[in-house]
Amino acid sequence: MRVKKHWKKISLDHRESLKAVVLQAFQQETEHTVRHSLSQLSAVMVKHETPDRWPALFTLLNQSTKSNNPTDRQVGLLLLSKVVESNPEPFKPHYRQLLQLFGTVLQDLDNPTAMYYCILTLTAMTAYTGTEEMNLMRSLIPRLIIALKHLIKADQGQASDAMEVFDELMESEVSIIVPHIAEIVHFCLEVRTDDVCCALCLLQTVLKQKLLNPILQTVFPVLSAAPPPGEEDPEDEENGDEGDTDNETQIVLLCMSDPWHVHQMPLTQVCLASENPYERKAGLMCMAVLAEGCADHIRTKLLSSMLQTVCQSLSDNNQVVRSAGLFALGQFSEHLQPEVSKYCAELMPLLLGYMSALNQAKIGHITKAFYALENFMENLGSEIEPYLPTLMETMLSALSNAENLKLKELAVSAIGAIANAAKEKLVPYFPPVIESLKGFLTDTRDEMRALQTQALDTLSVLARTIGKDVFSPLAAECVQLGLNLTNAIDDPDLRRCTYSLFSAVSTVSPDCLSPHLTAITTIMLLSLKTRWRGFPLSFSILTSVLSPFPRFSVENAYIDEKEDACDALGEIAFNTGAAFQPFLESSFQQVYELRDFPHEDVRRAAFGAMGQFCRAQHKVWQENPTEANHQGNSFSKRVIKPMQKLLGVRERQVVMGVLEAMNGVLKACQGEALQSPGRLQEISQAIRDVLKKRTVCQDGGGDEADDDEQQAEYDAMLQEFAGEGIPLLASAVPADTFQPHLNELLPLIMNKAKSSCTVADRSFSVGTLGEILQSLVSVSGGRACAGKLSNRLLPVLVAGVRDSDNEVRNNSVFGLGALAQAAGPLVAQDYPMMLSLFSNLLSKEQDRRVIDNLCAALCRMIMSHMEGVPLEQVLSAFSCMGFYA
């Protein structure tokens, strides 16, 4: 630090003495940590004292890096990496010599540490290399790849750092990389799952450089190749057991799920038309992942044809193809909703056909069938009813007859999905389902754990969907069962599911939880206090890929436990009301401490729970308006206060959690949440910053793992959450108080209604304007405020009624009705234009929701200013068209 700050103050004699002492100590020292510190000191000195003025340094580097002693070479390369990284440009005259040295070091495969320091030096030099070094650099790439393979086996942390050399090469000298794209991609594919963090970093870097075509030309032959003997995917073998999907294929496809990869389609179509089953499999796998990465494009332009291809694959004569087809259908069902649900009549018979052979099919294959079925059923709603008898007969048969525990687990999970769609229509099947679940939940053998956990999840779903009258008689038994399990078994996944069960029971029978709240809150707060012993956050994005490793899956289970504990505590607090009061402060304090937790899902859940605590306290005060309960409303001040830190939060998910919590508090507590001086200004400012994209997470400081499409999706969601806060503020305070803030916010909303904006933006804009006007109906001064705004808002809403998109028209019609209701006679002069607009719309509109909102808008106009509506003409028009207003 002294050299760094005060080099010029050190006399020349002392500088020379220090240089000599440092090099002498470096040669004599045997401890690595001390050598490392000495190399850092040398690097600081080189920054001030250029290498040409320190010839002894060159002598030492030349001798040590070429020594026959492996340790000496390591030490010399350590020093070289530090001094070059510190000041690369003065070493430029020596680059050719260094590159020749690196060619030798990279072949020293028995000395991975030397290779590591060599690669770090190469990384530091790359940005300063010129055309004269280009050929030498290019010749190093094959040796570099081989060296990295060996380094991965020796030290994954060092290998991950060393991978940055490719990042630097592509940023600075991409022409060096292009001839070796095939080798680099094959290198990524050869890296096994346990080294995937290195491979993902590298492949994402390749993708960023838009080297799409050479990548695709290299990847597709690999994806579509038959596996070598002995390395077949177990799910592709007729007699195989359950196994993971091809990890190498999945890694590449996960990296490639990006809007660019619509360009995969020509190659995909060639694969699909092939006689080779593995090529057909590759085509289907690519379609499956495209459904996630290019969902909007497929939904609007390709869904019918792609779905037809997938359906045909389900009857293919080869198991390899059928298995891939099921996976693709599951992806479609998960990522292409709600459009894919329209094909219910075609898809459900196919899936039921697979379900009919549960006991005969191999479990790995049938797992994919369940994946497709569950994702598809979740969104069917009442349309599931015709298939319910066959579905439940199949599932109950699997629960009672199947010997395979995995098959029973899949059936239990599927019943949860069926319940979400069928709701009360599942009541006839409820008794046998409960009997089976009880059997699983009371069997505490270790091999039953996964089935037991799934049974708890499904029981929670049933509590929320089957109906209060049906489930309430079981509520007390469920609570006791959950407590018994948490006392008997130390398992984070089991506790997480138990917390969800307690939370679900609180929605149907909160009184059953009241006697047990001490025990329930104690175990949940212990879950929140348990210190996370996790790895660096940069690894968290890889947990799903690294799940085979216990250290990652276990840590992830504890993270999930904390997240679900937060969610459950908040919901239980709200539903149990006054009974939870003795535990509210301790719960709030413990959850509040998680606002800076190093995992975004937990932080978001913490903000959600704090919002629930505020709503719970406000609910208690409303039911029993004592002074003590009113003081408890200070929770709302403590929750909304973190809004001031909104600009400094990097993760979009956390910001969304904060906004969602704030909206929940505003909706429940209304003006009580805005009592603190300046609070209205703070919240309005925070909303304005989100709408202007001025928060850290929107300004390039968000999660590095997010790709461009995901960032755009999250930004849209952020703005929707922010927009939802505006009508909530408008309904919480007098219009005169909010109007100055509203005047600043409205242009940000109205700008998104332009014809050049996306459908989602236009729908959001006119929908938010309608909600704001609706809020003004019930507040003091709202009519006058709406009247003042009418000249600005009317043209926007009228243009929205003429929009080509159903959702935009629907929201615009609602907005016009809300304007008429809020402003009343103040917009009477606009009634003829609005009635003419509605008449034209009614004559050609096909969307039932738009027509429904049009009827509601007319009702609002009539109620607000009956004199302005010619009732006989309106009713006559509706009668002629077969409508009844």
Short mmCIF file of N, CA and C in Angstrom, two decimals, residues 711-850:
data_model
loop_
_atom_site.label_atom_id
_atom_site.label_comp_id
_atom_site.label_asym_id
_atom_site.label_seq_id
_atom_site.Cartn_x
_atom_site.Cartn_y
_atom_site.Cartn_z
N GLN A 711 -34.51 -10.47 -19.77
CA GLN A 711 -34.46 -9.12 -19.22
C GLN A 711 -35.66 -8.31 -19.68
N ALA A 712 -36.00 -8.41 -20.97
CA ALA A 712 -37.15 -7.67 -21.49
C ALA A 712 -38.44 -8.12 -20.80
N GLU A 713 -38.56 -9.43 -20.59
CA GLU A 713 -39.75 -9.96 -19.92
C GLU A 713 -39.84 -9.44 -18.49
N TYR A 714 -38.70 -9.47 -17.77
CA TYR A 714 -38.69 -8.99 -16.39
C TYR A 714 -38.95 -7.48 -16.32
N ASP A 715 -38.39 -6.73 -17.28
CA ASP A 715 -38.64 -5.29 -17.29
C ASP A 715 -40.12 -5.00 -17.48
N ALA A 716 -40.77 -5.76 -18.37
CA ALA A 716 -42.20 -5.57 -18.59
C ALA A 716 -42.98 -5.89 -17.31
N MET A 717 -42.60 -6.98 -16.62
CA MET A 717 -43.27 -7.33 -15.37
C MET A 717 -43.04 -6.26 -14.31
N LEU A 718 -41.81 -5.73 -14.24
CA LEU A 718 -41.50 -4.67 -13.29
C LEU A 718 -42.42 -3.47 -13.51
N GLN A 719 -42.57 -3.08 -14.76
CA GLN A 719 -43.38 -1.91 -15.05
C GLN A 719 -44.85 -2.18 -14.76
N GLU A 720 -45.30 -3.42 -14.96
CA GLU A 720 -46.67 -3.75 -14.60
C GLU A 720 -46.90 -3.63 -13.10
N PHE A 721 -45.94 -4.16 -12.30
CA PHE A 721 -46.06 -4.03 -10.85
C PHE A 721 -46.07 -2.56 -10.43
N ALA A 722 -45.19 -1.77 -11.04
CA ALA A 722 -45.15 -0.34 -10.72
C ALA A 722 -46.45 0.33 -11.12
N GLY A 723 -46.94 0.00 -12.32
CA GLY A 723 -48.18 0.60 -12.79
C GLY A 723 -49.36 0.28 -11.89
N GLU A 724 -49.38 -0.94 -11.32
CA GLU A 724 -50.48 -1.32 -10.43
C GLU A 724 -50.52 -0.44 -9.19
N GLY A 725 -49.39 0.15 -8.82
CA GLY A 725 -49.36 0.99 -7.63
C GLY A 725 -50.05 2.33 -7.83
N ILE A 726 -50.15 2.80 -9.07
CA ILE A 726 -50.71 4.14 -9.31
C ILE A 726 -52.19 4.21 -8.94
N PRO A 727 -53.05 3.31 -9.46
CA PRO A 727 -54.45 3.38 -9.03
C PRO A 727 -54.63 3.11 -7.53
N LEU A 728 -53.75 2.33 -6.94
CA LEU A 728 -53.84 2.09 -5.49
C LEU A 728 -53.56 3.37 -4.71
N LEU A 729 -52.58 4.14 -5.15
CA LEU A 729 -52.32 5.44 -4.53
C LEU A 729 -53.50 6.39 -4.76
N ALA A 730 -54.04 6.35 -5.99
CA ALA A 730 -55.16 7.24 -6.31
C ALA A 730 -56.38 6.97 -5.44
N SER A 731 -56.56 5.71 -5.03
CA SER A 731 -57.72 5.36 -4.20
C SER A 731 -57.47 5.56 -2.71
N ALA A 732 -56.21 5.86 -2.33
CA ALA A 732 -55.86 5.92 -0.91
C ALA A 732 -55.87 7.33 -0.33
N VAL A 733 -55.81 8.35 -1.18
CA VAL A 733 -55.75 9.74 -0.71
C VAL A 733 -56.70 10.59 -1.54
N PRO A 734 -57.07 11.78 -1.03
CA PRO A 734 -57.91 12.67 -1.83
C PRO A 734 -57.24 13.00 -3.16
N ALA A 735 -58.09 13.23 -4.18
CA ALA A 735 -57.56 13.44 -5.53
C ALA A 735 -56.65 14.66 -5.60
N ASP A 736 -57.01 15.71 -4.87
CA ASP A 736 -56.17 16.92 -4.89
C ASP A 736 -54.78 16.64 -4.36
N THR A 737 -54.67 15.74 -3.38
CA THR A 737 -53.37 15.41 -2.80
C THR A 737 -52.51 14.64 -3.79
N PHE A 738 -53.15 13.74 -4.54
CA PHE A 738 -52.37 12.87 -5.44
C PHE A 738 -52.16 13.47 -6.82
N GLN A 739 -52.97 14.47 -7.21
CA GLN A 739 -52.92 14.94 -8.59
C GLN A 739 -51.54 15.44 -9.03
N PRO A 740 -50.76 16.16 -8.19
CA PRO A 740 -49.42 16.56 -8.65
C PRO A 740 -48.54 15.37 -9.02
N HIS A 741 -48.64 14.30 -8.24
CA HIS A 741 -47.86 13.11 -8.55
C HIS A 741 -48.42 12.40 -9.79
N LEU A 742 -49.75 12.39 -9.91
CA LEU A 742 -50.38 11.75 -11.05
C LEU A 742 -50.00 12.45 -12.35
N ASN A 743 -49.90 13.78 -12.30
CA ASN A 743 -49.53 14.52 -13.50
C ASN A 743 -48.14 14.14 -14.01
N GLU A 744 -47.26 13.75 -13.09
CA GLU A 744 -45.91 13.33 -13.49
C GLU A 744 -45.88 11.89 -13.98
N LEU A 745 -46.79 11.07 -13.46
CA LEU A 745 -46.79 9.65 -13.81
C LEU A 745 -47.55 9.36 -15.11
N LEU A 746 -48.60 10.12 -15.37
CA LEU A 746 -49.46 9.82 -16.53
C LEU A 746 -48.71 9.79 -17.86
N PRO A 747 -47.83 10.77 -18.15
CA PRO A 747 -47.13 10.71 -19.45
C PRO A 747 -46.33 9.42 -19.64
N LEU A 748 -45.79 8.88 -18.55
CA LEU A 748 -45.01 7.65 -18.64
C LEU A 748 -45.88 6.46 -19.00
N ILE A 749 -47.15 6.51 -18.56
CA ILE A 749 -48.10 5.45 -18.90
C ILE A 749 -48.63 5.66 -20.32
N MET A 750 -48.99 6.88 -20.65
CA MET A 750 -49.60 7.17 -21.95
C MET A 750 -48.63 6.93 -23.10
N ASN A 751 -47.35 7.12 -22.86
CA ASN A 751 -46.35 6.90 -23.92
C ASN A 751 -46.33 5.46 -24.42
N LYS A 752 -46.80 4.55 -23.60
CA LYS A 752 -46.78 3.13 -23.96
C LYS A 752 -48.01 2.73 -24.78
N ALA A 753 -48.90 3.69 -25.03
CA ALA A 753 -50.11 3.40 -25.81
C ALA A 753 -49.91 3.70 -27.30
N LYS A 754 -48.73 4.16 -27.69
CA LYS A 754 -48.49 4.50 -29.09
C LYS A 754 -48.57 3.26 -29.97
N SER A 755 -48.97 3.45 -31.21
CA SER A 755 -49.14 2.32 -32.13
C SER A 755 -47.83 1.59 -32.39
N SER A 756 -46.71 2.29 -32.21
CA SER A 756 -45.41 1.65 -32.43
C SER A 756 -44.98 0.76 -31.27
N CYS A 757 -45.68 0.84 -30.14
CA CYS A 757 -45.34 0.03 -28.97
C CYS A 757 -45.87 -1.40 -29.15
N THR A 758 -45.37 -2.30 -28.34
CA THR A 758 -45.82 -3.69 -28.40
C THR A 758 -47.26 -3.81 -27.92
N VAL A 759 -47.89 -4.92 -28.27
CA VAL A 759 -49.26 -5.17 -27.80
C VAL A 759 -49.30 -5.18 -26.28
N ALA A 760 -48.29 -5.80 -25.65
CA ALA A 760 -48.26 -5.87 -24.19
C ALA A 760 -48.20 -4.47 -23.59
N ASP A 761 -47.39 -3.58 -24.17
CA ASP A 761 -47.29 -2.21 -23.65
C ASP A 761 -48.59 -1.45 -23.85
N ARG A 762 -49.20 -1.59 -25.02
CA ARG A 762 -50.45 -0.88 -25.28
C ARG A 762 -51.55 -1.35 -24.32
N SER A 763 -51.63 -2.67 -24.13
CA SER A 763 -52.63 -3.23 -23.21
C SER A 763 -52.39 -2.74 -21.79
N PHE A 764 -51.12 -2.75 -21.38
CA PHE A 764 -50.76 -2.26 -20.03
C PHE A 764 -51.15 -0.79 -19.88
N SER A 765 -50.86 0.01 -20.88
CA SER A 765 -51.11 1.45 -20.80
C SER A 765 -52.59 1.76 -20.61
N VAL A 766 -53.42 1.29 -21.54
CA VAL A 766 -54.85 1.64 -21.46
C VAL A 766 -55.51 0.95 -20.26
N GLY A 767 -55.02 -0.23 -19.89
CA GLY A 767 -55.56 -0.90 -18.71
C GLY A 767 -55.28 -0.13 -17.44
N THR A 768 -54.06 0.39 -17.33
CA THR A 768 -53.69 1.18 -16.14
C THR A 768 -54.48 2.48 -16.09
N LEU A 769 -54.66 3.14 -17.23
CA LEU A 769 -55.46 4.37 -17.27
C LEU A 769 -56.88 4.09 -16.79
N GLY A 770 -57.46 2.97 -17.24
CA GLY A 770 -58.80 2.61 -16.79
C GLY A 770 -58.87 2.39 -15.29
N GLU A 771 -57.87 1.70 -14.73
CA GLU A 771 -57.85 1.45 -13.29
C GLU A 771 -57.71 2.75 -12.50
N ILE A 772 -56.89 3.69 -12.99
CA ILE A 772 -56.74 4.98 -12.33
C ILE A 772 -58.07 5.72 -12.29
N LEU A 773 -58.76 5.74 -13.43
CA LEU A 773 -60.06 6.42 -13.48
C LEU A 773 -61.07 5.74 -12.56
N GLN A 774 -61.04 4.42 -12.51
CA GLN A 774 -61.93 3.68 -11.62
C GLN A 774 -61.67 4.07 -10.17
N SER A 775 -60.40 4.27 -9.81
CA SER A 775 -60.05 4.64 -8.43
C SER A 775 -60.56 6.03 -8.07
N LEU A 776 -60.61 6.92 -9.06
CA LEU A 776 -61.05 8.29 -8.78
C LEU A 776 -62.55 8.36 -8.47
N VAL A 777 -63.29 7.32 -8.81
CA VAL A 777 -64.74 7.32 -8.57
C VAL A 777 -65.05 7.46 -7.08
N SER A 778 -64.25 6.85 -6.23
CA SER A 778 -64.61 6.73 -4.82
C SER A 778 -63.84 7.66 -3.89
N VAL A 779 -63.02 8.58 -4.41
CA VAL A 779 -62.24 9.44 -3.52
C VAL A 779 -62.73 10.88 -3.60
N SER A 780 -62.44 11.63 -2.56
CA SER A 780 -62.82 13.04 -2.51
C SER A 780 -62.12 13.81 -3.64
N GLY A 781 -62.89 14.58 -4.37
CA GLY A 781 -62.34 15.37 -5.47
C GLY A 781 -62.08 14.57 -6.72
N GLY A 782 -62.50 13.31 -6.75
CA GLY A 782 -62.21 12.44 -7.89
C GLY A 782 -62.90 12.89 -9.17
N ARG A 783 -64.16 13.37 -9.05
CA ARG A 783 -64.89 13.76 -10.26
C ARG A 783 -64.21 14.94 -10.95
N ALA A 784 -63.82 15.94 -10.16
CA ALA A 784 -63.17 17.11 -10.75
C ALA A 784 -61.84 16.73 -11.39
N CYS A 785 -61.11 15.84 -10.72
CA CYS A 785 -59.82 15.40 -11.26
C CYS A 785 -60.01 14.66 -12.58
N ALA A 786 -61.01 13.76 -12.62
CA ALA A 786 -61.27 13.00 -13.85
C ALA A 786 -61.69 13.94 -14.99
N GLY A 787 -62.47 14.95 -14.66
CA GLY A 787 -62.88 15.92 -15.67
C GLY A 787 -61.68 16.65 -16.26
N LYS A 788 -60.72 17.03 -15.40
CA LYS A 788 -59.53 17.72 -15.89
C LYS A 788 -58.68 16.82 -16.79
N LEU A 789 -58.69 15.54 -16.49
CA LEU A 789 -57.85 14.60 -17.23
C LEU A 789 -58.48 14.14 -18.54
N SER A 790 -59.78 14.37 -18.70
CA SER A 790 -60.50 13.76 -19.82
C SER A 790 -59.93 14.15 -21.17
N ASN A 791 -59.54 15.42 -21.34
CA ASN A 791 -59.03 15.85 -22.65
C ASN A 791 -57.72 15.14 -23.01
N ARG A 792 -56.94 14.75 -21.99
CA ARG A 792 -55.67 14.06 -22.25
C ARG A 792 -55.90 12.56 -22.49
N LEU A 793 -56.85 11.99 -21.75
CA LEU A 793 -57.00 10.53 -21.78
C LEU A 793 -57.94 10.05 -22.88
N LEU A 794 -58.93 10.87 -23.23
CA LEU A 794 -59.94 10.42 -24.19
C LEU A 794 -59.33 10.00 -25.53
N PRO A 795 -58.42 10.78 -26.13
CA PRO A 795 -57.85 10.34 -27.42
C PRO A 795 -57.10 9.01 -27.33
N VAL A 796 -56.44 8.78 -26.21
CA VAL A 796 -55.68 7.54 -26.03
C VAL A 796 -56.63 6.36 -25.97
N LEU A 797 -57.71 6.49 -25.20
CA LEU A 797 -58.66 5.39 -25.04
C LEU A 797 -59.45 5.14 -26.32
N VAL A 798 -59.81 6.20 -27.02
CA VAL A 798 -60.53 6.04 -28.30
C VAL A 798 -59.66 5.29 -29.30
N ALA A 799 -58.39 5.66 -29.38
CA ALA A 799 -57.48 4.94 -30.28
C ALA A 799 -57.36 3.48 -29.88
N GLY A 800 -57.39 3.21 -28.59
CA GLY A 800 -57.31 1.83 -28.11
C GLY A 800 -58.52 1.01 -28.50
N VAL A 801 -59.70 1.63 -28.53
CA VAL A 801 -60.93 0.92 -28.95
C VAL A 801 -60.81 0.48 -30.40
N ARG A 802 -60.04 1.19 -31.20
CA ARG A 802 -59.88 0.87 -32.63
C ARG A 802 -58.67 -0.04 -32.88
N ASP A 803 -58.01 -0.48 -31.81
CA ASP A 803 -56.80 -1.30 -31.95
C ASP A 803 -57.14 -2.67 -32.53
N SER A 804 -56.16 -3.29 -33.18
CA SER A 804 -56.38 -4.60 -33.80
C SER A 804 -56.34 -5.74 -32.78
N ASP A 805 -55.83 -5.48 -31.57
CA ASP A 805 -55.69 -6.53 -30.56
C ASP A 805 -56.89 -6.56 -29.63
N ASN A 806 -57.40 -7.76 -29.36
CA ASN A 806 -58.59 -7.91 -28.51
C ASN A 806 -58.38 -7.33 -27.12
N GLU A 807 -57.21 -7.65 -26.52
CA GLU A 807 -56.95 -7.22 -25.14
C GLU A 807 -56.88 -5.70 -25.03
N VAL A 808 -56.25 -5.06 -26.02
CA VAL A 808 -56.16 -3.59 -26.01
C VAL A 808 -57.55 -2.98 -26.14
N ARG A 809 -58.37 -3.53 -27.05
CA ARG A 809 -59.75 -3.02 -27.20
C ARG A 809 -60.53 -3.21 -25.91
N ASN A 810 -60.39 -4.37 -25.31
CA ASN A 810 -61.11 -4.68 -24.08
C ASN A 810 -60.78 -3.68 -22.98
N ASN A 811 -59.48 -3.44 -22.77
CA ASN A 811 -59.05 -2.51 -21.72
C ASN A 811 -59.47 -1.08 -22.03
N SER A 812 -59.47 -0.72 -23.32
CA SER A 812 -59.84 0.65 -23.70
C SER A 812 -61.32 0.90 -23.48
N VAL A 813 -62.16 -0.08 -23.82
CA VAL A 813 -63.60 0.06 -23.57
C VAL A 813 -63.86 0.20 -22.08
N PHE A 814 -63.17 -0.62 -21.28
CA PHE A 814 -63.29 -0.48 -19.82
C PHE A 814 -62.89 0.92 -19.38
N GLY A 815 -61.79 1.43 -19.94
CA GLY A 815 -61.31 2.76 -19.56
C GLY A 815 -62.31 3.86 -19.88
N LEU A 816 -62.96 3.76 -21.05
CA LEU A 816 -63.97 4.77 -21.40
C LEU A 816 -65.16 4.71 -20.43
N GLY A 817 -65.56 3.50 -20.07
CA GLY A 817 -66.64 3.38 -19.08
C GLY A 817 -66.25 3.97 -17.75
N ALA A 818 -65.00 3.72 -17.33
CA ALA A 818 -64.53 4.27 -16.06
C ALA A 818 -64.44 5.79 -16.11
N LEU A 819 -64.05 6.33 -17.27
CA LEU A 819 -64.00 7.79 -17.42
C LEU A 819 -65.40 8.39 -17.29
N ALA A 820 -66.36 7.75 -17.95
CA ALA A 820 -67.75 8.24 -17.85
C ALA A 820 -68.24 8.20 -16.42
N GLN A 821 -67.92 7.12 -15.69
CA GLN A 821 -68.38 6.99 -14.31
C GLN A 821 -67.68 8.00 -13.40
N ALA A 822 -66.38 8.21 -13.61
CA ALA A 822 -65.63 9.10 -12.73
C ALA A 822 -65.95 10.56 -12.99
N ALA A 823 -66.04 10.97 -14.27
CA ALA A 823 -66.23 12.38 -14.59
C ALA A 823 -67.70 12.76 -14.68
N GLY A 824 -68.59 11.80 -14.95
CA GLY A 824 -70.02 12.08 -15.00
C GLY A 824 -70.38 13.15 -15.99
N PRO A 825 -71.20 14.14 -15.57
CA PRO A 825 -71.65 15.19 -16.50
C PRO A 825 -70.51 16.02 -17.10
N LEU A 826 -69.32 15.97 -16.49
CA LEU A 826 -68.20 16.77 -17.00
C LEU A 826 -67.73 16.30 -18.37
N VAL A 827 -68.11 15.09 -18.77
CA VAL A 827 -67.75 14.62 -20.11
C VAL A 827 -69.01 14.38 -20.95
N ALA A 828 -70.12 15.04 -20.57
CA ALA A 828 -71.38 14.85 -21.30
C ALA A 828 -71.23 15.20 -22.77
N GLN A 829 -70.42 16.23 -23.07
CA GLN A 829 -70.25 16.64 -24.46
C GLN A 829 -69.58 15.56 -25.31
N ASP A 830 -68.94 14.59 -24.67
CA ASP A 830 -68.26 13.52 -25.40
C ASP A 830 -69.13 12.27 -25.56
N TYR A 831 -70.30 12.26 -24.95
CA TYR A 831 -71.16 11.07 -25.02
C TYR A 831 -71.53 10.69 -26.46
N PRO A 832 -71.94 11.64 -27.31
CA PRO A 832 -72.31 11.23 -28.69
C PRO A 832 -71.16 10.52 -29.41
N MET A 833 -69.96 11.06 -29.27
CA MET A 833 -68.80 10.42 -29.91
C MET A 833 -68.57 9.02 -29.36
N MET A 834 -68.67 8.86 -28.03
CA MET A 834 -68.45 7.57 -27.41
C MET A 834 -69.51 6.56 -27.84
N LEU A 835 -70.78 7.02 -27.91
CA LEU A 835 -71.85 6.12 -28.32
C LEU A 835 -71.69 5.68 -29.77
N SER A 836 -71.26 6.60 -30.62
CA SER A 836 -71.02 6.25 -32.01
C SER A 836 -69.87 5.24 -32.12
N LEU A 837 -68.84 5.45 -31.33
CA LEU A 837 -67.69 4.54 -31.31
C LEU A 837 -68.12 3.14 -30.88
N PHE A 838 -68.94 3.07 -29.83
CA PHE A 838 -69.41 1.78 -29.32
C PHE A 838 -70.33 1.09 -30.33
N SER A 839 -71.15 1.88 -31.02
CA SER A 839 -72.07 1.32 -32.01
C SER A 839 -71.29 0.65 -33.15
N ASN A 840 -70.26 1.35 -33.62
CA ASN A 840 -69.43 0.78 -34.69
C ASN A 840 -68.71 -0.48 -34.22
N LEU A 841 -68.24 -0.44 -32.99
CA LEU A 841 -67.53 -1.60 -32.45
C LEU A 841 -68.47 -2.79 -32.30
N LEU A 842 -69.67 -2.53 -31.82
CA LEU A 842 -70.62 -3.61 -31.56
C LEU A 842 -71.02 -4.32 -32.86
N SER A 843 -71.03 -3.59 -33.95
CA SER A 843 -71.47 -4.18 -35.22
C SER A 843 -70.49 -5.20 -35.79
N LYS A 844 -69.25 -5.18 -35.31
CA LYS A 844 -68.24 -6.09 -35.89
C LYS A 844 -67.43 -6.86 -34.85
N GLU A 845 -67.59 -6.55 -33.59
CA GLU A 845 -66.77 -7.20 -32.56
C GLU A 845 -67.15 -8.67 -32.37
N GLN A 846 -66.13 -9.53 -32.29
CA GLN A 846 -66.34 -10.97 -32.11
C GLN A 846 -65.96 -11.45 -30.72
N ASP A 847 -65.12 -10.69 -30.04
CA ASP A 847 -64.61 -11.12 -28.73
C ASP A 847 -65.67 -10.86 -27.65
N ARG A 848 -66.07 -11.93 -26.95
CA ARG A 848 -67.15 -11.80 -25.96
C ARG A 848 -66.77 -10.90 -24.79
N ARG A 849 -65.48 -10.91 -24.43
CA ARG A 849 -65.06 -10.06 -23.31
C ARG A 849 -65.20 -8.59 -23.65
N VAL A 850 -64.87 -8.24 -24.89
CA VAL A 850 -65.00 -6.84 -25.30
C VAL A 850 -66.47 -6.42 -25.28
#
